[in-house]
Each structure stands twice: as C-alpha cells, then as structure tokens.
C-alpha cells in the first residue's frame, strides 16, 4: 500500500485520510465475494439445502428487487453520507451470510436473500460515492484504479481459497465459506470506518437544500454520460457472457480457452491495472478522452473477434489470436474504468452525488441484464454479429464522450482542474451552460 502513497506524493495528488484502510477493506471484501460468486447457485443450494430451481428463482427475484432499491440507496447517501451507508451495507452483508446456513426453509432463504441482495446491488453506488467523499482531483483516479486491481486480485484469491476449502471438507465446506464471507465483510467494515470524508463548507450547506431525482433527469450532459457508459458496459459483459458461447458454437474451440482468457484478464487487471492508470493519469489526458480511448480499444478487440470468426484458422493460431484479443480488451478495460469512474463521480454535484451515481450505475445493471438475451439472439443469426454490434456501441460511446466534453464541468473532465475552480467540485453554479441543462 505504500506504493500508492509514494505515487501520490510524487505526482502532487492529495493523500486520502485512511486510504490504506479503505483499500485493505476493499481487498478483503473482494476475497469474500470471490468465495461465492463463481459458485453462487451451487453455493446457496448446499448452504440452505433447497433445490437449485428454487435457489435460482429466489436469486432472480431478489436481484431484480435489488435493482429497484438502488435509487433509494442513492437518496440515503445524499442524506446520511456515503461512509455511513457503506458501513450499514457491510453490516447487512455480514449478517446475511452469517444467517444463510440457518435459512433452510424457502421463506427464510427468501428473506435473508432479499435483504442481502438489496445491500449487494446498492454497494457499487455507495462505494463510488465514498471515493468521491474521501478524495479530490487525481486521487479519485488513483483510488478507482487501485480499487479495481484489488477487487480482481481479491476475487481470484477468494475463488482459490474456496476451492481449497471444498477439497478439504467437500460440499460441507460451503457452510464454512458462508461464515468466512461474513467475517470478511465485517472486517472490511471495520477498516472502512477509519476513513475520513472530506467535505467543503459550501457543499455542507448545499446538502441541506431540497434536491431530488428531478435534478438528475434535467441534467442532460450527465444523462448523456450515463447513456455512453451503457454502450461501453455492454462490452464489459462480453467476456463473461458472449465469449464462452462464441468459442464453443462459432469457433468450435475447447472450453478450456475460456478459463485461459479469464485468467489472462484477471492477472493483467490485478498486476498492471494501477500502473496503466498511473501512466494515463500522469500523461495529463482528459478523463473523457482516456475513457474514449478505452472504448476504442474495446472496439479494436471486437473487430479482432470478427476477423478471427471470418478466417477461422487452425487451433494454434486461434489460441494465440484469442489471447492477443483478450490482452487488447483488458487494456481497454484498464484505461476506461478508472477514468470513466472518476468522471462520473466528479461530474455529480456533491449535494446529490448519491442520486447521480445511482442513476449512472443503472447503466451497468441494465447492460448486464440485457446482455445474455441480446448476445444469444444475435449469435443465433451469425457468430460475428454480436461483435459487430458491440463494435458500433463502443465507437458510439467514444464519440459521445468526446462530444460531451465541453458540456461537463472542468473539475470532472480534468483530474487536475484549473486553479480558478474548486478541485474535484462539480457543484458550482457555473458547472454547465444554462441552455444545456434546461
């Protein structure tokens, strides 16, 4: 963690109070997530004793309920602060996983799953808001990159850990995994409690002013930013949803390549994510343009899939080409994610940041919900068609980001805003031209 601090010192970025605790908490909670997400259906089946059909039905219903809860979580952040809501969500998740082994009836499992799903679905909104609450300027980009790297590393470690537990204790190990997950969330909450938010005096008075989602819906540039992110978010779903189907149906490649692709993606995200984001940040690139570059790299990777699906070379060439495409795709992810995340956080007025980010995060949720049906329908027509649609979407996102740049606040577009502006503050009255916001 000292690496992050030294980089901040050398680049002039403000240090975040409790940064090491925040990052350690994120890493520990990611280990907990990695302990159950890869096995979610099987995990809850063995922990509760319910059938896979019932478990799947409950998870679908509670997941949809969690999406509906996200706007309320955004309002809670604006009223009580991101840190407080973050701690509450960690507590709910810890309690939920502690109770899962005792939820052997359908009603009990549904109740615990519902409460836990509400916390899980809303957590990304609250965590993004917390980064905006504790960091300013380029420190936000740094935390975005560090968070993503730790989440990838933690989830990989969690998956390995639960594999070892299952090897020792068999399916009975899922119960211990649930309790271990509960402990991970509890420890993460304790660590995050040490983080100290930074607020401006003006923002404190603005927080008390009456605000609501109508303000978000009137903010056309931010809605445009959210729409652009939806187009990019479809690409984020490609590796987990489209890639395995494409390999097995169109390329007739071995399923083991899917595991290899995921491994390459995870290792690169965990190993060089902070380095890539740091290079982008120190280059002085505007967040809109670096996020657009990430979208263009996505498009290049998708075009590569179209070419590969057209040529259909031998197995050895296919393997090398697929891994090269995954590397380009991952670089796009590493360039886009920190810049896009910091852009959304900084473009949101501090007084209503929770509502803004709840709206923004819906773009990821909607893309994730739409991706399976969209990809399978397009794949049934032609294996290259979904990649063509994703290419157009990524190019559209890149163009939209560049076109939106003049209409977004300077403190959002630049990680180091002009001296006349308040660093990291997107709530100033002159933040957008009146004609654009109307």
Tab-separated table of C-alpha atoms in Angstrom:
chain	number	residue	atom	x	y	z
A	1	UNK	CA	0.000	0.000	0.000
A	2	UNK	CA	2.982	2.284	0.460
A	3	UNK	CA	3.304	2.294	-3.320
A	4	UNK	CA	0.057	4.206	-3.661
A	5	UNK	CA	1.160	6.776	-1.104
A	6	UNK	CA	4.531	7.376	-2.688
A	7	UNK	CA	2.976	7.808	-6.135
A	8	UNK	CA	0.586	10.340	-4.726
A	9	UNK	CA	3.428	12.269	-3.199
A	10	UNK	CA	5.460	12.365	-6.391
A	11	UNK	CA	2.570	13.456	-8.602
A	12	UNK	CA	1.225	16.119	-6.295
A	13	UNK	CA	-2.024	14.261	-5.568
A	14	UNK	CA	-3.637	14.874	-2.210
A	15	UNK	CA	-3.365	11.971	0.203
A	16	UNK	CA	-6.582	10.369	1.383
A	17	UNK	CA	-7.021	10.008	5.133
A	18	UNK	CA	-7.314	6.290	5.862
A	19	UNK	CA	-6.512	5.264	2.289
A	20	UNK	CA	-4.668	2.093	3.278
A	21	UNK	CA	-7.578	1.008	5.470
A	22	UNK	CA	-10.036	1.700	2.672
A	23	UNK	CA	-8.053	-0.316	0.117
A	24	UNK	CA	-7.411	-3.162	2.537
A	25	UNK	CA	-11.119	-3.310	3.325
A	26	UNK	CA	-11.969	-3.423	-0.376
A	27	UNK	CA	-9.449	-6.220	-0.910
A	28	UNK	CA	-10.801	-8.284	1.992
A	29	UNK	CA	-14.418	-7.879	0.884
A	30	UNK	CA	-13.369	-8.907	-2.651
A	31	UNK	CA	-11.949	-12.131	-1.212
A	32	UNK	CA	-15.354	-12.751	0.354
A	33	UNK	CA	-17.131	-12.094	-2.946
A	34	UNK	CA	-14.759	-14.437	-4.773
A	35	UNK	CA	-15.610	-17.160	-2.275
A	36	UNK	CA	-19.193	-17.458	-3.513
A	37	UNK	CA	-19.808	-15.652	-6.834
A	38	UNK	CA	-18.194	-18.337	-9.073
A	39	UNK	CA	-20.358	-20.990	-7.382
A	40	UNK	CA	-23.415	-18.886	-6.499
A	41	UNK	CA	-26.199	-21.334	-7.410
A	42	UNK	CA	-24.333	-24.370	-6.080
A	43	UNK	CA	-23.160	-22.376	-3.048
A	44	UNK	CA	-26.666	-21.453	-1.879
A	45	UNK	CA	-28.017	-24.907	-2.788
A	46	UNK	CA	-25.575	-26.628	-0.452
A	47	UNK	CA	-25.725	-23.983	2.284
A	48	UNK	CA	-29.538	-23.967	2.520
A	49	UNK	CA	-30.439	-27.464	1.291
A	50	UNK	CA	-33.022	-26.045	-1.147
A	51	UNK	CA	-33.299	-27.217	-4.759
A	52	UNK	CA	-31.345	-25.467	-7.486
A	53	UNK	CA	-34.616	-24.405	-9.138
A	54	UNK	CA	-35.867	-22.647	-6.006
A	55	UNK	CA	-32.480	-21.083	-5.356
A	56	UNK	CA	-32.331	-19.739	-8.917
A	57	UNK	CA	-35.866	-18.339	-8.709
A	58	UNK	CA	-35.191	-16.576	-5.391
A	59	UNK	CA	-31.908	-15.146	-6.676
A	60	UNK	CA	-33.596	-13.750	-9.802
A	61	UNK	CA	-36.470	-12.137	-7.891
A	62	UNK	CA	-34.271	-10.691	-5.153
A	63	UNK	CA	-31.754	-9.453	-7.732
A	64	UNK	CA	-34.469	-7.505	-9.541
A	65	UNK	CA	-35.659	-6.116	-6.208
A	66	UNK	CA	-32.091	-5.023	-5.522
A	67	UNK	CA	-32.040	-3.037	-8.767
A	68	UNK	CA	-35.238	-1.264	-7.751
A	69	UNK	CA	-33.629	-0.391	-4.409
A	70	UNK	CA	-30.627	1.392	-5.958
A	71	UNK	CA	-32.351	4.814	-6.264
A	72	UNK	CA	-33.247	4.655	-2.559
A	73	UNK	CA	-29.622	3.890	-1.739
A	74	UNK	CA	-28.608	6.976	-3.704
A	75	UNK	CA	-31.022	9.094	-1.685
A	76	UNK	CA	-29.676	7.596	1.561
A	77	UNK	CA	-26.123	8.549	0.553
A	78	UNK	CA	-27.180	12.145	-0.034
A	79	UNK	CA	-28.953	12.310	3.308
A	80	UNK	CA	-26.607	10.405	5.618
A	81	UNK	CA	-23.264	10.362	3.778
A	82	UNK	CA	-21.572	7.573	1.809
A	83	UNK	CA	-19.399	6.360	4.679
A	84	UNK	CA	-22.346	5.707	6.997
A	85	UNK	CA	-24.359	3.923	4.319
A	86	UNK	CA	-21.269	1.935	3.308
A	87	UNK	CA	-20.854	0.675	6.870
A	88	UNK	CA	-24.547	-0.259	7.079
A	89	UNK	CA	-24.307	-2.265	3.853
A	90	UNK	CA	-21.193	-4.087	5.066
A	91	UNK	CA	-23.057	-4.931	8.260
A	92	UNK	CA	-26.103	-6.240	6.368
A	93	UNK	CA	-23.930	-8.409	4.130
A	94	UNK	CA	-22.020	-9.784	7.100
A	95	UNK	CA	-25.264	-10.625	8.922
A	96	UNK	CA	-26.842	-12.130	5.799
A	97	UNK	CA	-24.012	-14.578	5.154
A	98	UNK	CA	-23.851	-15.496	8.825
A	99	UNK	CA	-27.562	-16.428	8.650
A	100	UNK	CA	-27.552	-18.298	5.321
A	101	UNK	CA	-26.592	-21.701	6.868
A	102	UNK	CA	-29.674	-21.423	9.115
A	103	UNK	CA	-32.049	-20.424	6.278
A	104	UNK	CA	-33.161	-23.963	5.405
A	105	UNK	CA	-36.783	-23.097	4.537
A	106	UNK	CA	-37.865	-21.255	1.413
A	107	UNK	CA	-39.328	-18.344	3.386
A	108	UNK	CA	-36.189	-17.941	5.500
A	109	UNK	CA	-33.873	-18.121	2.489
A	110	UNK	CA	-36.004	-15.633	0.544
A	111	UNK	CA	-35.982	-13.187	3.464
A	112	UNK	CA	-32.219	-13.383	4.000
A	113	UNK	CA	-31.512	-13.317	0.258
A	114	UNK	CA	-33.715	-10.252	-0.227
A	115	UNK	CA	-32.029	-8.206	2.490
A	116	UNK	CA	-28.572	-9.279	1.294
A	117	UNK	CA	-29.416	-8.568	-2.372
A	118	UNK	CA	-30.539	-5.049	-1.508
A	119	UNK	CA	-27.130	-4.428	0.063
A	120	UNK	CA	-25.182	-6.167	-2.722
A	121	UNK	CA	-26.850	-4.342	-5.610
A	122	UNK	CA	-26.524	-0.949	-3.955
A	123	UNK	CA	-22.931	-1.400	-2.855
A	124	UNK	CA	-21.331	-0.204	-6.096
A	125	UNK	CA	-23.299	3.060	-5.884
A	126	UNK	CA	-22.222	3.649	-2.300
A	127	UNK	CA	-18.579	2.698	-2.903
A	128	UNK	CA	-18.313	5.089	-5.848
A	129	UNK	CA	-19.900	7.799	-3.714
A	130	UNK	CA	-17.421	7.063	-0.923
A	131	UNK	CA	-14.485	7.591	-3.299
A	132	UNK	CA	-15.973	10.973	-4.180
A	133	UNK	CA	-16.457	11.734	-0.497
A	134	UNK	CA	-12.884	10.995	0.606
A	135	UNK	CA	-10.809	12.026	-2.439
A	136	UNK	CA	-10.384	15.036	-4.692
A	137	UNK	CA	-8.824	15.556	-8.123
A	138	UNK	CA	-6.390	12.922	-9.412
A	139	UNK	CA	-6.646	10.988	-6.142
A	140	UNK	CA	-10.039	9.797	-7.357
A	141	UNK	CA	-8.490	8.272	-10.475
A	142	UNK	CA	-5.833	6.598	-8.358
A	143	UNK	CA	-8.410	5.111	-5.992
A	144	UNK	CA	-10.540	3.916	-8.910
A	145	UNK	CA	-7.560	2.053	-10.386
A	146	UNK	CA	-6.419	0.653	-7.039
A	147	UNK	CA	-9.938	-0.483	-6.212
A	148	UNK	CA	-10.330	-2.362	-9.488
A	149	UNK	CA	-6.932	-4.044	-9.139
A	150	UNK	CA	-7.671	-5.152	-5.575
A	151	UNK	CA	-11.139	-6.395	-6.498
A	152	UNK	CA	-9.701	-8.593	-9.241
A	153	UNK	CA	-6.902	-9.897	-7.041
A	154	UNK	CA	-9.245	-10.450	-4.096
A	155	UNK	CA	-11.864	-12.295	-6.117
A	156	UNK	CA	-9.192	-14.533	-7.617
A	157	UNK	CA	-7.803	-15.267	-4.149
A	158	UNK	CA	-11.310	-15.952	-2.837
A	159	UNK	CA	-12.023	-18.443	-5.631
A	160	UNK	CA	-8.754	-20.265	-4.888
A	161	UNK	CA	-9.493	-20.233	-1.159
A	162	UNK	CA	-12.948	-21.760	-1.510
A	163	UNK	CA	-11.531	-24.378	-3.886
A	164	UNK	CA	-9.122	-25.408	-1.141
A	165	UNK	CA	-11.917	-25.481	1.444
A	166	UNK	CA	-14.047	-27.705	-0.785
A	167	UNK	CA	-11.102	-30.005	-1.431
A	168	UNK	CA	-10.668	-30.489	2.336
A	169	UNK	CA	-14.277	-30.670	3.541
A	170	UNK	CA	-16.315	-31.391	0.402
A	171	UNK	CA	-19.643	-29.652	-0.132
A	172	UNK	CA	-19.955	-29.215	3.630
A	173	UNK	CA	-17.224	-26.614	3.249
A	174	UNK	CA	-19.762	-24.220	1.733
A	175	UNK	CA	-21.122	-23.593	5.238
A	176	UNK	CA	-17.671	-22.572	6.475
A	177	UNK	CA	-17.328	-20.456	3.355
A	178	UNK	CA	-20.535	-18.578	4.208
A	179	UNK	CA	-19.231	-17.781	7.677
A	180	UNK	CA	-15.826	-16.846	6.275
A	181	UNK	CA	-17.569	-14.496	3.888
A	182	UNK	CA	-19.478	-12.945	6.780
A	183	UNK	CA	-16.202	-12.388	8.619
A	184	UNK	CA	-14.633	-10.794	5.526
A	185	UNK	CA	-17.442	-8.248	5.230
A	186	UNK	CA	-17.299	-7.482	8.954
A	187	UNK	CA	-13.524	-6.884	8.819
A	188	UNK	CA	-13.902	-4.718	5.703
A	189	UNK	CA	-16.487	-2.593	7.507
A	190	UNK	CA	-14.201	-2.104	10.497
A	191	UNK	CA	-11.372	-0.981	8.228
A	192	UNK	CA	-13.529	1.402	6.192
A	193	UNK	CA	-14.755	3.002	9.439
A	194	UNK	CA	-11.271	4.525	9.751
A	195	UNK	CA	-11.644	6.527	6.522
A	196	UNK	CA	-12.327	10.244	6.990
A	197	UNK	CA	-14.526	12.037	4.421
A	198	UNK	CA	-13.508	15.479	3.145
A	199	UNK	CA	-16.267	17.997	2.500
A	200	UNK	CA	-16.276	21.627	1.506
A	201	UNK	CA	-18.224	24.092	3.642
A	202	UNK	CA	-20.287	25.124	0.627
A	203	UNK	CA	-21.194	21.511	-0.043
A	204	UNK	CA	-22.410	21.100	3.514
A	205	UNK	CA	-24.973	23.863	3.091
A	206	UNK	CA	-25.895	22.538	-0.344
A	207	UNK	CA	-26.552	19.123	1.166
A	208	UNK	CA	-29.330	20.640	3.308
A	209	UNK	CA	-31.053	22.185	0.274
A	210	UNK	CA	-34.084	20.281	-1.063
A	211	UNK	CA	-32.981	18.119	-4.009
A	212	UNK	CA	-34.210	15.017	-5.784
A	213	UNK	CA	-34.022	12.845	-8.870
A	214	UNK	CA	-35.676	15.582	-10.910
A	215	UNK	CA	-32.349	17.417	-10.796
A	216	UNK	CA	-30.619	14.353	-12.270
A	217	UNK	CA	-33.207	13.954	-15.018
A	218	UNK	CA	-32.790	17.616	-16.032
A	219	UNK	CA	-29.018	17.244	-16.334
A	220	UNK	CA	-28.705	16.311	-20.000
A	221	UNK	CA	-24.887	16.071	-20.103
A	222	UNK	CA	-24.870	13.607	-17.196
A	223	UNK	CA	-27.657	11.558	-18.775
A	224	UNK	CA	-25.581	11.537	-21.956
A	225	UNK	CA	-22.609	10.310	-19.935
A	226	UNK	CA	-24.771	7.553	-18.471
A	227	UNK	CA	-26.033	6.534	-21.922
A	228	UNK	CA	-22.443	6.420	-23.242
A	229	UNK	CA	-21.484	4.211	-20.319
A	230	UNK	CA	-24.374	1.852	-21.106
A	231	UNK	CA	-22.852	1.309	-24.556
A	232	UNK	CA	-19.457	0.572	-23.032
A	233	UNK	CA	-20.980	-1.584	-20.277
A	234	UNK	CA	-22.309	-3.959	-22.927
A	235	UNK	CA	-18.663	-4.569	-23.807
A	236	UNK	CA	-17.818	-5.308	-20.181
A	237	UNK	CA	-20.368	-8.150	-20.301
A	238	UNK	CA	-18.783	-9.689	-23.406
A	239	UNK	CA	-16.008	-11.637	-21.691
A	240	UNK	CA	-18.251	-13.437	-19.226
A	241	UNK	CA	-21.410	-13.873	-21.348
A	242	UNK	CA	-20.583	-13.833	-25.075
A	243	UNK	CA	-17.005	-15.126	-25.159
A	244	UNK	CA	-17.709	-18.689	-23.882
A	245	UNK	CA	-20.698	-19.113	-26.234
A	246	UNK	CA	-18.756	-17.761	-29.196
A	247	UNK	CA	-15.876	-20.145	-28.544
A	248	UNK	CA	-17.997	-23.262	-28.318
A	249	UNK	CA	-20.573	-22.562	-31.052
A	250	UNK	CA	-18.880	-20.461	-33.742
A	251	UNK	CA	-15.181	-21.237	-33.390
A	252	UNK	CA	-15.672	-24.812	-32.085
A	253	UNK	CA	-12.728	-24.182	-29.745
A	254	UNK	CA	-12.142	-26.096	-26.490
A	255	UNK	CA	-13.888	-24.752	-23.394
A	256	UNK	CA	-10.528	-24.581	-21.628
A	257	UNK	CA	-9.782	-21.418	-23.633
A	258	UNK	CA	-12.483	-19.625	-21.650
A	259	UNK	CA	-10.619	-20.337	-18.429
A	260	UNK	CA	-7.360	-19.185	-20.012
A	261	UNK	CA	-8.983	-15.936	-21.166
A	262	UNK	CA	-10.393	-15.226	-17.710
A	263	UNK	CA	-7.009	-15.944	-16.139
A	264	UNK	CA	-5.216	-13.539	-18.503
A	265	UNK	CA	-7.827	-10.855	-17.834
A	266	UNK	CA	-7.704	-11.266	-14.050
A	267	UNK	CA	-3.900	-11.374	-13.842
A	268	UNK	CA	-3.492	-8.275	-16.008
A	269	UNK	CA	-6.177	-6.336	-14.094
A	270	UNK	CA	-4.600	-7.205	-10.755
A	271	UNK	CA	-0.975	-6.905	-11.866
A	272	UNK	CA	-0.754	-3.840	-14.100
A	273	UNK	CA	-4.058	-2.043	-13.536
A	274	UNK	CA	-2.592	0.589	-11.213
A	275	UNK	CA	0.467	1.019	-13.469
A	276	UNK	CA	-1.625	1.616	-16.617
A	277	UNK	CA	-3.960	4.021	-14.845
A	278	UNK	CA	-0.982	5.890	-13.402
A	279	UNK	CA	0.581	6.309	-16.831
A	280	UNK	CA	-2.698	7.627	-18.233
A	281	UNK	CA	-3.114	9.988	-15.278
A	282	UNK	CA	0.415	11.366	-15.469
A	283	UNK	CA	0.054	11.941	-19.215
A	284	UNK	CA	-2.439	14.694	-18.380
A	285	UNK	CA	-5.121	13.190	-20.618
A	286	UNK	CA	-8.637	14.420	-20.040
A	287	UNK	CA	-10.857	11.839	-18.410
A	288	UNK	CA	-13.318	11.981	-21.282
A	289	UNK	CA	-10.579	11.234	-23.804
A	290	UNK	CA	-8.885	8.477	-21.831
A	291	UNK	CA	-12.292	6.832	-21.288
A	292	UNK	CA	-12.916	7.204	-25.042
A	293	UNK	CA	-9.531	5.572	-25.710
A	294	UNK	CA	-10.588	2.632	-23.559
A	295	UNK	CA	-13.773	2.315	-25.626
A	296	UNK	CA	-11.716	2.392	-28.834
A	297	UNK	CA	-9.526	-0.435	-27.519
A	298	UNK	CA	-12.711	-2.382	-26.817
A	299	UNK	CA	-13.768	-1.775	-30.424
A	300	UNK	CA	-10.375	-2.987	-31.704
A	301	UNK	CA	-10.736	-6.203	-29.704
A	302	UNK	CA	-14.260	-6.755	-31.039
A	303	UNK	CA	-13.093	-6.219	-34.618
A	304	UNK	CA	-10.387	-8.793	-33.914
A	305	UNK	CA	-13.097	-11.291	-32.978
A	306	UNK	CA	-14.931	-10.579	-36.241
A	307	UNK	CA	-11.746	-11.181	-38.257
A	308	UNK	CA	-10.994	-14.358	-36.310
A	309	UNK	CA	-14.553	-15.601	-36.775
A	310	UNK	CA	-14.303	-14.956	-40.504
A	311	UNK	CA	-10.934	-16.641	-41.090
A	312	UNK	CA	-11.386	-19.487	-38.594
A	313	UNK	CA	-7.716	-20.559	-38.673
A	314	UNK	CA	-6.186	-23.644	-37.068
A	315	UNK	CA	-6.356	-24.299	-33.335
A	316	UNK	CA	-2.859	-22.986	-32.546
A	317	UNK	CA	-3.406	-19.707	-34.414
A	318	UNK	CA	-6.833	-19.378	-32.833
A	319	UNK	CA	-5.355	-19.752	-29.351
A	320	UNK	CA	-2.667	-17.103	-29.944
A	321	UNK	CA	-5.125	-14.736	-31.608
A	322	UNK	CA	-7.717	-15.108	-28.849
A	323	UNK	CA	-5.191	-14.400	-26.110
A	324	UNK	CA	-3.922	-11.344	-28.025
A	325	UNK	CA	-7.500	-10.097	-28.377
A	326	UNK	CA	-8.089	-10.608	-24.639
A	327	UNK	CA	-4.961	-8.556	-23.891
A	328	UNK	CA	-6.249	-5.659	-26.054
A	329	UNK	CA	-9.687	-5.979	-24.433
A	330	UNK	CA	-8.163	-5.910	-20.948
A	331	UNK	CA	-6.072	-2.841	-21.783
A	332	UNK	CA	-9.295	-1.132	-22.832
A	333	UNK	CA	-10.832	-2.070	-19.508
A	334	UNK	CA	-7.814	-0.767	-17.581
A	335	UNK	CA	-7.804	2.547	-19.455
A	336	UNK	CA	-11.560	3.103	-19.404
A	337	UNK	CA	-12.547	2.002	-15.911
A	338	UNK	CA	-10.560	4.456	-13.697
A	339	UNK	CA	-11.194	7.432	-15.982
A	340	UNK	CA	-14.864	6.625	-16.527
A	341	UNK	CA	-15.436	6.033	-12.821
A	342	UNK	CA	-13.693	9.219	-11.736
A	343	UNK	CA	-15.513	11.142	-14.473
A	344	UNK	CA	-18.931	10.062	-13.190
A	345	UNK	CA	-18.042	10.765	-9.555
A	346	UNK	CA	-16.640	14.206	-10.341
A	347	UNK	CA	-19.475	15.174	-12.704
A	348	UNK	CA	-22.017	14.622	-9.922
A	349	UNK	CA	-22.795	17.631	-7.701
A	350	UNK	CA	-21.681	16.763	-4.186
A	351	UNK	CA	-25.064	17.506	-2.585
A	352	UNK	CA	-26.789	14.871	-4.743
A	353	UNK	CA	-23.874	12.607	-5.609
A	354	UNK	CA	-25.671	9.508	-4.369
A	355	UNK	CA	-28.651	10.065	-6.664
A	356	UNK	CA	-26.416	10.832	-9.624
A	357	UNK	CA	-24.286	7.726	-9.153
A	358	UNK	CA	-27.331	5.522	-8.572
A	359	UNK	CA	-28.539	6.671	-11.998
A	360	UNK	CA	-25.104	6.107	-13.536
A	361	UNK	CA	-24.696	2.620	-12.046
A	362	UNK	CA	-28.026	1.574	-13.532
A	363	UNK	CA	-26.274	1.682	-16.912
A	364	UNK	CA	-24.081	-1.243	-15.775
A	365	UNK	CA	-27.029	-3.125	-14.282
A	366	UNK	CA	-29.229	-2.708	-17.341
A	367	UNK	CA	-26.412	-3.735	-19.678
A	368	UNK	CA	-25.742	-6.823	-17.561
A	369	UNK	CA	-29.445	-7.747	-17.588
A	370	UNK	CA	-29.821	-7.204	-21.347
A	371	UNK	CA	-26.557	-8.834	-22.470
A	372	UNK	CA	-27.493	-12.564	-22.203
A	373	UNK	CA	-30.663	-12.318	-24.314
A	374	UNK	CA	-29.137	-9.843	-26.785
A	375	UNK	CA	-25.955	-11.853	-27.346
A	376	UNK	CA	-27.684	-15.207	-27.703
A	377	UNK	CA	-30.241	-13.805	-30.178
A	378	UNK	CA	-27.523	-12.229	-32.337
A	379	UNK	CA	-25.288	-15.300	-32.071
A	380	UNK	CA	-28.120	-17.471	-33.395
A	381	UNK	CA	-28.062	-15.415	-36.619
A	382	UNK	CA	-24.284	-15.190	-37.094
A	383	UNK	CA	-21.417	-15.622	-34.644
A	384	UNK	CA	-19.834	-12.355	-35.783
A	385	UNK	CA	-22.985	-10.273	-35.452
A	386	UNK	CA	-22.824	-9.639	-31.670
A	387	UNK	CA	-19.218	-8.487	-32.039
A	388	UNK	CA	-20.280	-6.103	-34.813
A	389	UNK	CA	-22.997	-4.642	-32.588
A	390	UNK	CA	-20.501	-4.267	-29.739
A	391	UNK	CA	-18.040	-2.551	-32.089
A	392	UNK	CA	-20.646	0.021	-33.111
A	393	UNK	CA	-21.632	0.507	-29.456
A	394	UNK	CA	-18.020	1.076	-28.362
A	395	UNK	CA	-17.362	3.534	-31.196
A	396	UNK	CA	-20.595	5.352	-30.340
A	397	UNK	CA	-19.532	5.577	-26.696
A	398	UNK	CA	-16.129	7.017	-27.659
A	399	UNK	CA	-17.736	9.625	-29.915
A	400	UNK	CA	-20.317	10.552	-27.266
A	401	UNK	CA	-17.631	11.042	-24.609
A	402	UNK	CA	-15.689	13.443	-26.822
A	403	UNK	CA	-18.858	15.336	-27.819
A	404	UNK	CA	-19.956	15.651	-24.175
A	405	UNK	CA	-16.619	17.079	-23.047
A	406	UNK	CA	-17.471	20.824	-23.441
A	407	UNK	CA	-20.720	20.380	-21.511
A	408	UNK	CA	-19.261	18.633	-18.447
A	409	UNK	CA	-17.693	20.521	-15.513
A	410	UNK	CA	-13.969	21.228	-15.811
A	411	UNK	CA	-13.344	19.504	-12.486
A	412	UNK	CA	-14.779	16.300	-13.950
A	413	UNK	CA	-13.040	16.385	-17.318
A	414	UNK	CA	-9.598	17.240	-15.862
A	415	UNK	CA	-8.138	15.252	-12.986
A	416	UNK	CA	-6.300	18.465	-12.073
A	417	UNK	CA	-8.832	21.275	-12.741
A	418	UNK	CA	-7.852	24.891	-13.428
A	419	UNK	CA	-6.761	26.896	-10.415
A	420	UNK	CA	-9.895	29.064	-10.607
A	421	UNK	CA	-12.114	26.061	-9.985
A	422	UNK	CA	-12.536	24.224	-6.709
A	423	UNK	CA	-10.614	20.939	-7.093
A	424	UNK	CA	-12.948	17.991	-7.574
A	425	UNK	CA	-16.085	20.091	-7.035
A	426	UNK	CA	-18.836	19.617	-9.591
A	427	UNK	CA	-21.479	21.532	-7.681
A	428	UNK	CA	-20.533	25.097	-8.616
A	429	UNK	CA	-23.381	27.134	-10.148
A	430	UNK	CA	-21.460	27.701	-13.362
A	431	UNK	CA	-20.882	23.991	-13.902
A	432	UNK	CA	-22.887	23.817	-17.172
A	433	UNK	CA	-24.274	26.210	-19.810
A	434	UNK	CA	-27.894	27.030	-18.958
A	435	UNK	CA	-29.053	26.082	-22.441
A	436	UNK	CA	-27.666	22.571	-21.983
A	437	UNK	CA	-29.157	21.877	-18.565
A	438	UNK	CA	-32.634	23.203	-19.294
